[in-house]
Every structure is written in structure tokens, then in C-alpha cells.
mmCIF file of C-alpha atoms and ligand atoms in Angstrom:
data_model
loop_
_atom_site.group_PDB
_atom_site.id
_atom_site.type_symbol
_atom_site.label_atom_id
_atom_site.label_comp_id
_atom_site.label_asym_id
_atom_site.label_seq_id
_atom_site.Cartn_x
_atom_site.Cartn_y
_atom_site.Cartn_z
ATOM 1 C CA MET A 1 77.551 -371.284 141.333
ATOM 2 C CA GLY A 2 76.043 -367.480 142.441
ATOM 3 C CA PHE A 3 78.692 -365.312 144.809
ATOM 4 C CA GLY A 4 76.888 -362.674 145.540
ATOM 5 C CA VAL A 5 79.329 -359.980 143.826
ATOM 6 C CA LEU A 6 78.402 -356.316 142.679
ATOM 7 C CA THR A 7 80.953 -354.549 142.007
ATOM 8 C CA LEU A 8 83.532 -356.143 138.920
ATOM 9 C CA LYS A 9 86.498 -355.307 140.504
ATOM 10 C CA SER A 10 88.954 -358.802 139.097
ATOM 11 C CA GLY A 11 92.567 -358.362 139.216
ATOM 12 C CA ILE A 12 95.037 -360.417 136.915
ATOM 13 C CA ILE A 13 96.814 -362.622 138.866
ATOM 14 C CA GLY A 14 100.213 -365.935 138.037
ATOM 15 C CA ALA A 15 103.486 -366.297 137.658
ATOM 16 C CA ARG A 16 106.081 -364.192 136.014
ATOM 17 C CA GLY A 17 105.675 -363.766 132.092
ATOM 18 C CA VAL A 18 103.023 -365.899 130.951
ATOM 19 C CA GLY A 19 101.399 -362.570 129.517
ATOM 20 C CA LYS A 20 99.801 -360.791 132.838
ATOM 21 C CA SER A 21 100.314 -357.484 131.337
ATOM 22 C CA THR A 22 99.042 -358.460 127.222
ATOM 23 C CA VAL A 23 96.055 -359.435 128.911
ATOM 24 C CA PHE A 24 94.948 -356.545 130.856
ATOM 25 C CA HIS A 25 96.369 -354.240 127.207
ATOM 26 C CA ALA A 26 94.395 -357.423 125.895
ATOM 27 C CA LEU A 27 90.925 -356.344 127.433
ATOM 28 C CA THR A 28 91.642 -351.969 128.661
ATOM 29 C CA GLY A 29 93.640 -351.117 126.037
ATOM 30 C CA LEU A 30 95.983 -349.930 128.366
ATOM 31 C CA ALA A 31 100.124 -350.345 128.668
ATOM 32 C CA PRO A 32 101.132 -351.260 132.630
ATOM 33 C CA ILE A 33 103.375 -350.009 134.109
ATOM 34 C CA ALA A 34 106.589 -350.315 135.797
ATOM 35 C CA GLY A 35 105.387 -349.801 139.602
ATOM 36 C CA GLN A 36 107.796 -350.421 142.267
ATOM 37 C CA GLY A 37 107.566 -351.234 145.108
ATOM 38 C CA ASP A 38 104.771 -351.681 147.645
ATOM 39 C CA ALA A 39 102.314 -353.700 146.112
ATOM 40 C CA LYS A 40 99.772 -351.102 145.617
ATOM 41 C CA ASN A 41 102.283 -349.234 144.386
ATOM 42 C CA ARG A 42 102.201 -352.039 140.993
ATOM 43 C CA ALA A 43 98.970 -352.010 141.137
ATOM 44 C CA ARG A 44 97.418 -350.614 137.530
ATOM 45 C CA PRO A 45 93.557 -350.091 137.416
ATOM 46 C CA GLY A 46 91.891 -350.016 134.270
ATOM 47 C CA ASN A 47 88.187 -350.412 133.465
ATOM 48 C CA ILE A 48 86.448 -351.687 131.035
ATOM 49 C CA LYS A 49 82.416 -350.110 129.448
ATOM 50 C CA VAL A 50 80.299 -353.114 128.881
ATOM 51 C CA ALA A 51 79.187 -353.211 125.460
ATOM 52 C CA ASP A 52 75.804 -353.712 125.363
ATOM 53 C CA PRO A 53 73.085 -352.674 122.562
ATOM 54 C CA ARG A 54 70.157 -352.575 124.406
ATOM 55 C CA LEU A 55 71.637 -349.967 126.737
ATOM 56 C CA ASP A 56 72.908 -348.235 122.822
ATOM 57 C CA PHE A 57 68.950 -349.221 122.454
ATOM 58 C CA LEU A 58 67.117 -347.215 125.591
ATOM 59 C CA GLU A 59 69.680 -344.189 124.018
ATOM 60 C CA ALA A 60 68.845 -343.892 120.881
ATOM 61 C CA THR A 61 64.661 -344.071 121.459
ATOM 62 C CA TYR A 62 64.884 -342.416 124.229
ATOM 63 C CA GLY A 63 67.711 -339.801 122.705
ATOM 64 C CA SER A 64 69.269 -339.840 126.691
ATOM 65 C CA ALA A 65 71.689 -337.116 126.612
ATOM 66 C CA LYS A 66 73.488 -339.682 127.990
ATOM 67 C CA LYS A 67 74.276 -343.043 128.607
ATOM 68 C CA VAL A 68 76.439 -345.184 131.298
ATOM 69 C CA PRO A 69 77.256 -348.723 130.404
ATOM 70 C CA VAL A 70 78.060 -351.166 133.297
ATOM 71 C CA GLU A 71 81.758 -350.681 133.902
ATOM 72 C CA LEU A 72 84.218 -353.758 135.070
ATOM 73 C CA THR A 73 87.593 -352.657 136.813
ATOM 74 C CA VAL A 74 90.775 -355.104 136.412
ATOM 75 C CA LEU A 75 93.717 -354.692 137.867
ATOM 76 C CA ASP A 76 97.081 -355.481 136.537
ATOM 77 C CA PHE A 77 99.995 -355.374 138.319
ATOM 78 C CA ALA A 78 104.007 -355.068 138.075
ATOM 79 C CA PRO A 79 106.029 -357.560 138.961
ATOM 80 C CA ASN A 80 108.527 -356.892 142.043
ATOM 81 C CA PRO A 81 111.010 -359.363 141.081
ATOM 82 C CA LYS A 82 112.277 -359.793 145.396
ATOM 83 C CA GLU A 83 108.996 -360.746 146.093
ATOM 84 C CA GLN A 84 108.611 -363.432 143.010
ATOM 85 C CA LYS A 85 110.831 -364.849 142.614
ATOM 86 C CA GLU A 86 110.852 -366.674 138.529
ATOM 87 C CA GLY A 87 108.924 -370.194 138.295
ATOM 88 C CA ALA A 88 106.934 -368.961 141.702
ATOM 89 C CA ALA A 89 103.096 -369.415 140.625
ATOM 90 C CA LEU A 90 102.274 -365.706 142.406
ATOM 91 C CA ASP A 91 103.831 -362.811 144.059
ATOM 92 C CA PRO A 92 102.863 -363.253 147.902
ATOM 93 C CA SER A 93 103.139 -359.379 148.267
ATOM 94 C CA LEU A 94 100.216 -359.239 146.159
ATOM 95 C CA LEU A 95 97.424 -361.221 148.344
ATOM 96 C CA PRO A 96 96.711 -358.871 150.995
ATOM 97 C CA LEU A 97 95.923 -356.739 147.967
ATOM 98 C CA ILE A 98 93.710 -359.065 145.756
ATOM 99 C CA ARG A 99 91.882 -360.330 150.060
ATOM 100 C CA ASP A 100 89.349 -357.254 148.337
ATOM 101 C CA LEU A 101 88.354 -357.812 144.778
ATOM 102 C CA ASP A 102 85.357 -359.288 143.968
ATOM 103 C CA ALA A 103 87.278 -362.084 141.463
ATOM 104 C CA LEU A 104 89.978 -363.024 140.204
ATOM 105 C CA MET A 105 91.548 -363.928 136.075
ATOM 106 C CA ILE A 106 94.847 -366.345 136.765
ATOM 107 C CA VAL A 107 96.354 -366.040 133.401
ATOM 108 C CA ILE A 108 97.765 -369.359 132.119
ATOM 109 C CA PRO A 109 99.930 -369.463 129.501
ATOM 110 C CA GLU A 110 99.328 -372.209 126.297
ATOM 111 C CA PHE A 111 102.698 -370.638 124.210
ATOM 112 C CA ALA A 112 105.632 -371.835 123.722
ATOM 113 C CA GLY A 113 108.230 -372.241 126.002
ATOM 114 C CA HIS A 114 105.694 -372.509 128.498
ATOM 115 C CA GLU A 115 104.787 -376.432 128.797
ATOM 116 C CA VAL A 116 102.652 -376.780 131.858
ATOM 117 C CA PRO A 117 99.352 -378.388 131.272
ATOM 118 C CA LEU A 118 96.552 -376.518 132.485
ATOM 119 C CA VAL A 119 95.358 -378.165 135.084
ATOM 120 C CA ALA A 120 98.673 -378.460 137.469
ATOM 121 C CA ALA A 121 99.451 -374.665 136.601
ATOM 122 C CA ILE A 122 95.788 -373.493 138.170
ATOM 123 C CA GLU A 123 97.106 -375.923 141.472
ATOM 124 C CA SER A 124 99.996 -374.026 141.090
ATOM 125 C CA VAL A 125 97.729 -370.585 141.984
ATOM 126 C CA GLU A 126 95.315 -372.114 143.949
ATOM 127 C CA GLY A 127 97.780 -373.753 146.890
ATOM 128 C CA GLU A 128 99.319 -370.293 147.744
ATOM 129 C CA LEU A 129 95.915 -369.251 147.928
ATOM 130 C CA ILE A 130 95.111 -372.556 149.903
ATOM 131 C CA PHE A 131 98.009 -372.331 151.580
ATOM 132 C CA ALA A 132 97.233 -368.580 152.970
ATOM 133 C CA ASP A 133 93.916 -369.241 154.164
ATOM 134 C CA PHE A 134 95.137 -371.930 155.684
ATOM 135 C CA ASP A 135 97.799 -369.603 157.679
ATOM 136 C CA GLN A 136 95.042 -368.051 158.356
ATOM 137 C CA THR A 137 92.399 -369.882 159.807
ATOM 138 C CA GLU A 138 95.187 -371.956 161.786
ATOM 139 C CA ARG A 139 96.019 -368.356 163.549
ATOM 140 C CA ARG A 140 92.308 -367.350 164.560
ATOM 141 C CA LEU A 141 91.448 -370.979 166.370
ATOM 142 C CA GLU A 142 94.892 -370.398 167.780
ATOM 143 C CA ARG A 143 93.593 -367.359 169.051
ATOM 144 C CA LEU A 144 90.052 -367.879 169.887
ATOM 145 C CA LYS A 145 91.648 -370.613 172.231
ATOM 146 C CA LYS A 146 92.018 -368.013 174.501
ATOM 147 C CA GLU A 147 89.221 -366.621 174.053
ATOM 148 C CA LYS A 148 86.241 -366.740 176.111
ATOM 149 C CA GLY A 149 82.659 -367.028 175.935
ATOM 150 C CA ASN A 150 79.748 -368.328 173.145
ATOM 151 C CA ILE A 151 83.692 -370.137 170.323
ATOM 152 C CA ASP A 152 82.185 -373.627 169.888
ATOM 153 C CA PHE A 153 79.576 -372.205 166.523
ATOM 154 C CA GLU A 154 82.903 -370.604 165.329
ATOM 155 C CA ARG A 155 85.553 -373.605 166.218
ATOM 156 C CA GLY A 156 83.620 -375.618 164.695
ATOM 157 C CA GLY A 157 83.486 -373.916 161.029
ATOM 158 C CA LEU A 158 87.200 -373.237 160.740
ATOM 159 C CA GLU A 159 88.596 -376.580 162.016
ATOM 160 C CA LYS A 160 85.499 -377.393 159.150
ATOM 161 C CA CYS A 161 87.915 -374.903 156.816
ATOM 162 C CA LEU A 162 91.349 -376.110 157.651
ATOM 163 C CA LYS A 163 90.354 -380.296 157.104
ATOM 164 C CA TRP A 164 89.322 -378.693 153.745
ATOM 165 C CA LEU A 165 92.421 -376.934 153.076
ATOM 166 C CA GLU A 166 94.798 -379.396 154.039
ATOM 167 C CA GLU A 167 93.499 -381.827 151.935
ATOM 168 C CA GLY A 168 94.042 -378.920 148.904
ATOM 169 C CA LYS A 169 91.505 -378.413 148.097
ATOM 170 C CA PRO A 170 89.669 -374.784 147.445
ATOM 171 C CA LEU A 171 87.073 -373.416 150.595
ATOM 172 C CA ARG A 172 85.101 -372.268 147.071
ATOM 173 C CA THR A 173 83.507 -375.507 146.985
ATOM 174 C CA LEU A 174 82.819 -376.287 150.351
ATOM 175 C CA GLU A 175 79.358 -376.305 151.643
ATOM 176 C CA LEU A 176 78.851 -373.401 154.736
ATOM 177 C CA THR A 177 75.313 -372.978 155.625
ATOM 178 C CA ALA A 178 74.229 -369.318 155.634
ATOM 179 C CA GLN A 179 75.027 -369.124 159.217
ATOM 180 C CA GLU A 180 78.551 -369.603 158.757
ATOM 181 C CA LEU A 181 79.387 -368.005 155.582
ATOM 182 C CA ALA A 182 77.456 -364.742 157.262
ATOM 183 C CA ALA A 183 80.115 -365.553 160.813
ATOM 184 C CA PHE A 184 83.238 -365.984 157.370
ATOM 185 C CA SER A 185 81.791 -362.842 155.563
ATOM 186 C CA SER A 186 84.974 -360.860 157.181
ATOM 187 C CA PHE A 187 87.476 -363.700 156.655
ATOM 188 C CA GLY A 188 88.593 -362.621 152.925
ATOM 189 C CA PHE A 189 89.285 -365.857 151.916
ATOM 190 C CA LEU A 190 91.368 -366.202 149.294
ATOM 191 C CA SER A 191 90.113 -370.489 148.063
ATOM 192 C CA ARG A 192 86.252 -369.172 147.805
ATOM 193 C CA LYS A 193 86.609 -366.161 144.928
ATOM 194 C CA PRO A 194 85.614 -366.319 142.541
ATOM 195 C CA VAL A 195 88.428 -367.350 139.418
ATOM 196 C CA ILE A 196 88.291 -368.063 136.082
ATOM 197 C CA ALA A 197 91.708 -369.339 134.238
ATOM 198 C CA VAL A 198 92.344 -367.063 131.328
ATOM 199 C CA ILE A 199 93.781 -368.944 128.781
ATOM 200 C CA ASN A 200 96.481 -367.585 126.295
ATOM 201 C CA CYS A 201 97.112 -368.882 123.706
ATOM 202 C CA ASP A 202 97.358 -368.603 119.916
ATOM 203 C CA ALA A 203 94.047 -366.792 117.670
ATOM 204 C CA ASP A 204 92.783 -369.936 116.462
ATOM 205 C CA ARG A 205 93.396 -372.410 119.816
ATOM 206 C CA ALA A 206 90.907 -369.766 121.392
ATOM 207 C CA THR A 207 87.815 -371.696 120.574
ATOM 208 C CA ALA A 208 84.093 -372.376 122.728
ATOM 209 C CA GLU A 209 84.792 -376.167 122.365
ATOM 210 C CA MET A 210 88.279 -376.211 124.202
ATOM 211 C CA ALA A 211 87.123 -373.809 126.539
ATOM 212 C CA ALA A 212 83.975 -376.338 127.012
ATOM 213 C CA ALA A 213 86.813 -378.598 127.432
ATOM 214 C CA ASP A 214 88.997 -376.506 130.202
ATOM 215 C CA ARG A 215 85.840 -376.022 131.845
ATOM 216 C CA ALA A 216 85.200 -379.163 131.994
ATOM 217 C CA ALA A 217 88.689 -379.756 133.760
ATOM 218 C CA LEU A 218 88.410 -377.349 136.242
ATOM 219 C CA THR A 219 84.607 -377.616 137.629
ATOM 220 C CA ALA A 220 85.407 -379.733 140.052
ATOM 221 C CA ARG A 221 87.646 -377.652 141.426
ATOM 222 C CA GLY A 222 84.437 -374.540 141.030
ATOM 223 C CA LEU A 223 86.500 -372.325 138.391
ATOM 224 C CA ASP A 224 85.657 -371.131 135.365
ATOM 225 C CA ALA A 225 87.771 -371.203 132.098
ATOM 226 C CA PHE A 226 87.757 -368.332 129.228
ATOM 227 C CA ARG A 227 90.588 -369.008 126.025
ATOM 228 C CA LEU A 228 91.784 -365.715 125.265
ATOM 229 C CA ALA A 229 95.015 -364.909 122.605
ATOM 230 C CA ALA A 230 96.080 -361.794 124.302
ATOM 231 C CA THR A 231 99.008 -360.609 121.419
ATOM 232 C CA PHE A 232 95.778 -360.875 118.945
ATOM 233 C CA GLU A 233 93.948 -358.686 120.594
ATOM 234 C CA SER A 234 95.951 -356.072 122.367
ATOM 235 C CA GLU A 235 96.368 -355.576 118.829
ATOM 236 C CA LEU A 236 92.980 -354.856 117.653
ATOM 237 C CA TRP A 237 93.443 -351.547 119.758
ATOM 238 C CA GLU A 238 95.923 -350.057 117.720
ATOM 239 C CA LEU A 239 93.288 -350.265 114.491
ATOM 240 C CA ASP A 240 89.511 -348.242 113.655
ATOM 241 C CA ALA A 241 85.363 -349.815 114.684
ATOM 242 C CA ALA A 242 86.364 -351.339 110.778
ATOM 243 C CA GLY A 243 89.775 -352.621 110.257
ATOM 244 C CA GLN A 244 89.135 -354.694 113.929
ATOM 245 C CA SER A 245 85.731 -356.584 112.437
ATOM 246 C CA GLU A 246 87.885 -357.428 109.282
ATOM 247 C CA LEU A 247 90.998 -358.904 111.688
ATOM 248 C CA LEU A 248 88.714 -360.466 113.732
ATOM 249 C CA HIS A 249 86.480 -361.947 111.231
ATOM 250 C CA ASP A 250 90.116 -363.053 109.218
ATOM 251 C CA ALA A 251 90.447 -365.102 112.981
ATOM 252 C CA GLY A 252 86.857 -366.037 112.254
ATOM 253 C CA LEU A 253 85.350 -364.818 115.587
ATOM 254 C CA THR A 254 82.410 -362.158 115.905
ATOM 255 C CA GLN A 255 83.486 -360.220 118.640
ATOM 256 C CA PRO A 256 86.463 -359.153 120.730
ATOM 257 C CA ALA A 257 87.776 -361.080 123.337
ATOM 258 C CA ARG A 258 86.411 -358.351 126.541
ATOM 259 C CA ASP A 259 82.962 -358.838 125.614
ATOM 260 C CA ARG A 260 82.886 -362.730 125.679
ATOM 261 C CA LEU A 261 84.875 -362.675 128.768
ATOM 262 C CA ILE A 262 81.977 -360.004 130.517
ATOM 263 C CA THR A 263 79.226 -362.557 129.349
ATOM 264 C CA ALA A 264 81.358 -365.107 130.494
ATOM 265 C CA LEU A 265 82.246 -363.450 134.034
ATOM 266 C CA TYR A 266 78.082 -362.863 134.042
ATOM 267 C CA GLU A 267 77.420 -366.540 133.897
ATOM 268 C CA TYR A 268 80.097 -367.639 136.534
ATOM 269 C CA LEU A 269 78.734 -364.547 138.580
ATOM 270 C CA GLY A 270 75.139 -364.921 138.341
ATOM 271 C CA LEU A 271 74.904 -361.828 137.078
ATOM 272 C CA ILE A 272 72.829 -359.780 135.802
ATOM 273 C CA THR A 273 71.746 -356.778 133.968
ATOM 274 C CA PHE A 274 68.623 -354.166 134.223
ATOM 275 C CA TYR A 275 68.209 -350.988 132.733
ATOM 276 C CA THR A 276 66.707 -347.467 133.725
ATOM 277 C CA ALA A 277 66.252 -345.354 130.661
ATOM 278 C CA GLY A 278 64.811 -341.474 130.251
ATOM 279 C CA GLU A 279 66.075 -338.274 128.687
ATOM 280 C CA PRO A 280 68.628 -337.727 130.810
ATOM 281 C CA GLU A 281 70.007 -340.835 130.655
ATOM 282 C CA ALA A 282 70.098 -344.517 130.218
ATOM 283 C CA HIS A 283 71.446 -346.244 132.556
ATOM 284 C CA ALA A 284 72.760 -350.147 133.101
ATOM 285 C CA TRP A 285 73.264 -352.202 136.377
ATOM 286 C CA SER A 286 74.271 -355.401 137.097
ATOM 287 C CA LEU A 287 71.997 -357.747 139.696
ATOM 288 C CA ARG A 288 72.565 -360.868 141.149
ATOM 289 C CA ARG A 289 70.196 -363.217 139.682
ATOM 290 C CA GLY A 290 66.930 -363.656 141.649
ATOM 291 C CA ALA A 291 67.191 -360.571 143.315
ATOM 292 C CA SER A 292 64.598 -358.516 143.972
ATOM 293 C CA ALA A 293 63.182 -354.876 143.390
ATOM 294 C CA LEU A 294 63.648 -353.426 146.350
ATOM 295 C CA GLU A 295 66.680 -355.469 146.106
ATOM 296 C CA ALA A 296 67.508 -353.311 142.318
ATOM 297 C CA ALA A 297 65.867 -350.068 144.141
ATOM 298 C CA GLY A 298 69.257 -350.815 146.512
ATOM 299 C CA ARG A 299 71.165 -350.382 143.883
ATOM 300 C CA ILE A 300 70.050 -347.666 141.652
ATOM 301 C CA HIS A 301 69.672 -344.867 145.485
ATOM 302 C CA SER A 302 69.614 -346.590 149.184
ATOM 303 C CA ASP A 303 67.435 -343.346 149.228
ATOM 304 C CA ILE A 304 65.754 -345.362 146.614
ATOM 305 C CA ALA A 305 65.266 -348.518 148.326
ATOM 306 C CA ARG A 306 64.134 -346.594 151.656
ATOM 307 C CA GLY A 307 61.858 -344.641 149.684
ATOM 308 C CA PHE A 308 60.493 -347.954 147.872
ATOM 309 C CA ILE A 309 56.542 -347.256 146.900
ATOM 310 C CA ARG A 310 56.318 -350.016 143.874
ATOM 311 C CA ALA A 311 57.956 -350.532 140.065
ATOM 312 C CA GLU A 312 56.645 -349.978 137.339
ATOM 313 C CA VAL A 313 58.335 -352.693 134.543
ATOM 314 C CA VAL A 314 58.964 -353.266 130.986
ATOM 315 C CA SER A 315 61.049 -356.210 129.537
ATOM 316 C CA TYR A 316 63.158 -355.622 126.360
ATOM 317 C CA ALA A 317 61.899 -357.588 124.513
ATOM 318 C CA ASP A 318 58.579 -355.889 125.361
ATOM 319 C CA PHE A 319 60.407 -352.246 125.228
ATOM 320 C CA PHE A 320 61.856 -353.183 121.553
ATOM 321 C CA GLU A 321 58.521 -354.660 120.119
ATOM 322 C CA LEU A 322 57.033 -351.207 120.501
ATOM 323 C CA ARG A 323 59.216 -348.323 120.718
ATOM 324 C CA SER A 324 57.754 -346.415 123.158
ATOM 325 C CA ASP A 325 56.134 -345.568 127.005
ATOM 326 C CA ALA A 326 52.955 -344.880 124.927
ATOM 327 C CA LYS A 327 52.949 -347.821 123.872
ATOM 328 C CA VAL A 328 53.877 -350.566 125.971
ATOM 329 C CA LYS A 329 51.359 -349.035 128.780
ATOM 330 C CA GLU A 330 48.646 -349.418 125.861
ATOM 331 C CA ALA A 331 49.611 -352.327 125.320
ATOM 332 C CA GLY A 332 48.666 -353.303 128.425
ATOM 333 C CA LYS A 333 53.076 -354.123 129.101
ATOM 334 C CA LEU A 334 53.748 -351.722 131.904
ATOM 335 C CA ARG A 335 53.672 -354.453 134.886
ATOM 336 C CA LEU A 336 53.231 -353.196 138.900
ATOM 337 C CA GLU A 337 54.885 -354.928 140.791
ATOM 338 C CA GLY A 338 55.807 -354.709 144.988
ATOM 339 C CA ARG A 339 59.482 -354.839 146.770
ATOM 340 C CA ASP A 340 59.645 -359.015 146.212
ATOM 341 C CA TYR A 341 59.212 -358.764 142.839
ATOM 342 C CA VAL A 342 62.293 -360.916 141.538
ATOM 343 C CA MET A 343 64.296 -358.957 138.666
ATOM 344 C CA GLU A 344 64.622 -360.515 135.380
ATOM 345 C CA ASP A 345 67.193 -359.766 132.743
ATOM 346 C CA GLY A 346 66.689 -356.667 130.666
ATOM 347 C CA ASP A 347 64.359 -355.194 133.019
ATOM 348 C CA ILE A 348 64.092 -351.133 132.213
ATOM 349 C CA ILE A 349 62.491 -350.517 135.448
ATOM 350 C CA HIS A 350 61.172 -347.073 136.905
ATOM 351 C CA ILE A 351 60.834 -346.355 140.533
ATOM 352 C CA ARG A 352 57.938 -345.205 142.651
ATOM 353 C CA PHE A 353 59.372 -344.042 145.197
ATOM 354 C CA LYS A 354 59.021 -341.374 148.539
ATOM 355 C CA VAL A 355 62.107 -339.700 150.391
HETATM 356 N N1 GTP E 1 103.993 -366.259 121.063
HETATM 357 C C1 GTP E 1 102.809 -365.210 122.201
HETATM 358 N N2 GTP E 1 103.615 -364.871 123.218
HETATM 359 C C2 GTP E 1 103.004 -363.642 124.094
HETATM 360 C C3 GTP E 1 101.666 -363.682 124.553
HETATM 361 N N3 GTP E 1 101.228 -363.226 124.847
HETATM 362 C C4 GTP E 1 102.178 -362.870 125.841
HETATM 363 N N4 GTP E 1 103.486 -363.170 125.359
HETATM 364 C C5 GTP E 1 104.588 -362.815 125.506
HETATM 365 O O1 GTP E 1 105.206 -363.029 126.731
HETATM 366 C C6 GTP E 1 105.420 -361.989 126.808
HETATM 367 C C7 GTP E 1 105.426 -361.716 128.948
HETATM 368 O O2 GTP E 1 104.194 -360.950 128.109
HETATM 369 P P1 GTP E 1 103.569 -360.558 129.768
HETATM 370 O O3 GTP E 1 102.746 -360.170 129.199
HETATM 371 O O4 GTP E 1 104.628 -359.084 129.931
HETATM 372 O O5 GTP E 1 103.964 -360.898 131.019
HETATM 373 P P2 GTP E 1 103.357 -360.862 132.292
HETATM 374 O O6 GTP E 1 102.517 -361.918 132.761
HETATM 375 O O7 GTP E 1 102.534 -359.480 132.936
HETATM 376 O O8 GTP E 1 105.349 -360.760 132.771
HETATM 377 P P3 GTP E 1 105.536 -360.036 134.348
HETATM 378 O O9 GTP E 1 104.730 -358.453 134.774
HETATM 379 O O10 GTP E 1 106.936 -359.767 133.839
HETATM 380 O O11 GTP E 1 105.391 -361.599 135.689
HETATM 381 C C8 GTP E 1 106.125 -360.681 125.849
HETATM 382 O O12 GTP E 1 107.390 -360.926 125.186
HETATM 383 C C9 GTP E 1 104.859 -361.737 125.381
HETATM 384 O O13 GTP E 1 105.412 -360.687 123.840
HETATM 385 C C10 GTP E 1 101.311 -365.056 123.362
HETATM 386 O O14 GTP E 1 99.525 -365.097 123.822
HETATM 387 N N5 GTP E 1 101.545 -366.101 122.987
HETATM 388 MG MG1 MG E 2 103.597 -357.662 133.669
#
């Protein structure tokens, strides 16, 4: 499933006291704020720079002055007890903020005192998203009744959505035509958003096998699942690099959850990474899987896309083996590609353009 997401801004949501802020701290190293009032005053953004050994290699090989990794933004929201009562699945005052996000992480607790089964817990949070979409669709249909002109197409599509929502199903799993997608893109449907269920569990239960079982249970809803021991991962921030490796190793893990989560998010959202590298900087960029060289150019700068002439491309594997631009050229591994070339994960590109 491709979501066409690039900016990687996601929000952490869920019931009260399930460990959302602990997950936020585990991922970003930041403490949550105790904001008050409006939802936007209660949002705390944190950035995660994506750890990327390929980028490190490019930086070292080119002696780049600067390294720019892919960044991910995660938001935590301070609760407002007036908005979200104890036991409520989600803070309804957050809904307008959630509309702007690229992806959601729903935290599901799996520690003492929280016994709701995974699918039921997800259904209760997603139910709020589905209800909000239902409400919006119904109001839009109501307004259409007063409109003249050619509205049959929009009405047909909305009625299809309404029926789907009525059955308690998220719009994420409804097949829409390209034309319908374009017509509804401005709606910011909440139940169409990519969602990762983040299961907050004990360290010995944060295994890939268990996550695979969770994923299987949620696949009909189009969700991904990820296991994370938030308290444990949070403690990593108190240690230096050696201490972190030791603690991870003792728990039978090889990398912190934030690195695993980014890999999972990339996979789920259908993203790849490409690079631009030289002496001034080594830069990693996220890109939609299947995107063209022209779209890659547009990621870097709209002027570069506009004046696109051709792309010089070398795969990361070839560069890693040959270790310099000159050797890459000599070995015939530098390819000249046109605007329609489909980018591969790890491509290192240099775009020729004129302005
Ligand atoms: N045992 C255990 N306790 C946890 C875990 N994660 C969080 N907690 C505890 O649960 C309580 C709530 O954690 P928070 O991270 O503040 O939860 P929250 O969802 O942000 O809470 P609100 O923002 O108030 O809705 C804290 O006392 C945490 O220490 C966990 O994995 N295991
Ligand atoms: Mg919190």
C-alpha cells in the first residue's frame, strides 16, 4: 500500500495513561510538555534524525562538510481532562490537528492494568476517526443538496464512503478510483490515514514474531503494527553509546526501537531513500517508491525539476565498492538517466539542470 507521504510528520494518539508520552520520549529523547488550553498549545513536536550507515559512509568518503539525514517529526499531545474523559479512546479536540498529519501512531498498552485485547483497543480509537469522517461526509452530502451543477460524481463517491463508514470500516481499505481520490484529497479523511499500532509492552515481548502476529490481526484494517518497550527504550537516553549497546545487547536487541520504527514506517508508507553527495554536503532524501528521477529532482528543489536535463546515477552498492566518482566512471557504473527513470533505494544522484 503506498500512501504518497513524504514529510513524515506523525502524531501519537490513544487513550489516557497508555504510555504515549513515554513512547514519545523513547523515540525523541524529549520530555513531554504540560500544555494547557487549545489543542495546538498542547502539542509537542520532536524530531528524529534517521540513523543511516549509508549516509555516514558517503559523508566520510566525500569528506562532506555537512551531513543531512532524513528527519521524522513526531507529536505528543498533553491531555486535557475536560476534553478526554478517563477511559475515552482519544481526545476529540485533537481531531483538527490530526488532519494535517501524514501518519498516526495509536499506542496500545500491554502492561499491568490494561487488559483490552489489541483489535478491540484499535477499534475503539479508530471508531472515533471513522465517526468523525462519517459526520463530515454526511454534512458534505447535506450541503450538496443545495448545490446546482454537475455534482453526481461527488455525490456518488461520498455515498460510497458513507456506506463504508456506516459498516464501521476505515476509508483506508475502500478502493477509490484515481479520479475519486483527487476529488476527496482536500477532505483530509482521518480514517484514510496510515496508522501504526504501537504496542507498548515489556522488553521481552518486543519481538519481530509477536509483531508479525499483531500485524496479521490488523491487516484487514490496513494497519501496521509495531512493538516497543517504551519504559526500557526511554532509559536508553540516560546512557552513553557504549552503555546503550550493552543494555540493548542484554535484552537481545541490536538497535533502539526508534531505528526499527523508522524502517517499519518506510516499509509501510512505501518509501525509499536516495542521496545527493559531495564535498559541501551528504544528503539523504525520502522518496515514494516508484517515483521518477524528475520527482526526485523536485524533492531537492522545484527549480531543479523545472530545468531538468538528465540525472547521473550510481547505485549505493557500486559506489560502496569503488569508493570514488572517478573509479565509478572508469568502471562504467555511472548511468545517465532521463526524467522517467524509476528511482531505486540507495541511488546516489547528481542532476544536470539549467535555470
Ligand atoms: N509498567 C509499565 N508502565 C508504563 C509503561 N509505559 C508507561 N508506563 C507508565 O504509565 C504511566 C503513564 O505513562 P505516560 O507515558 O505518561 O502515558 P500517556 O499516555 O502519555 O498519559 P496521558 O498523556 O496522561 O494520557 C506512567 O506512570 C508510566 O511510567 C510500560 O511499558 N510498562
Ligand atoms: Mg502524555
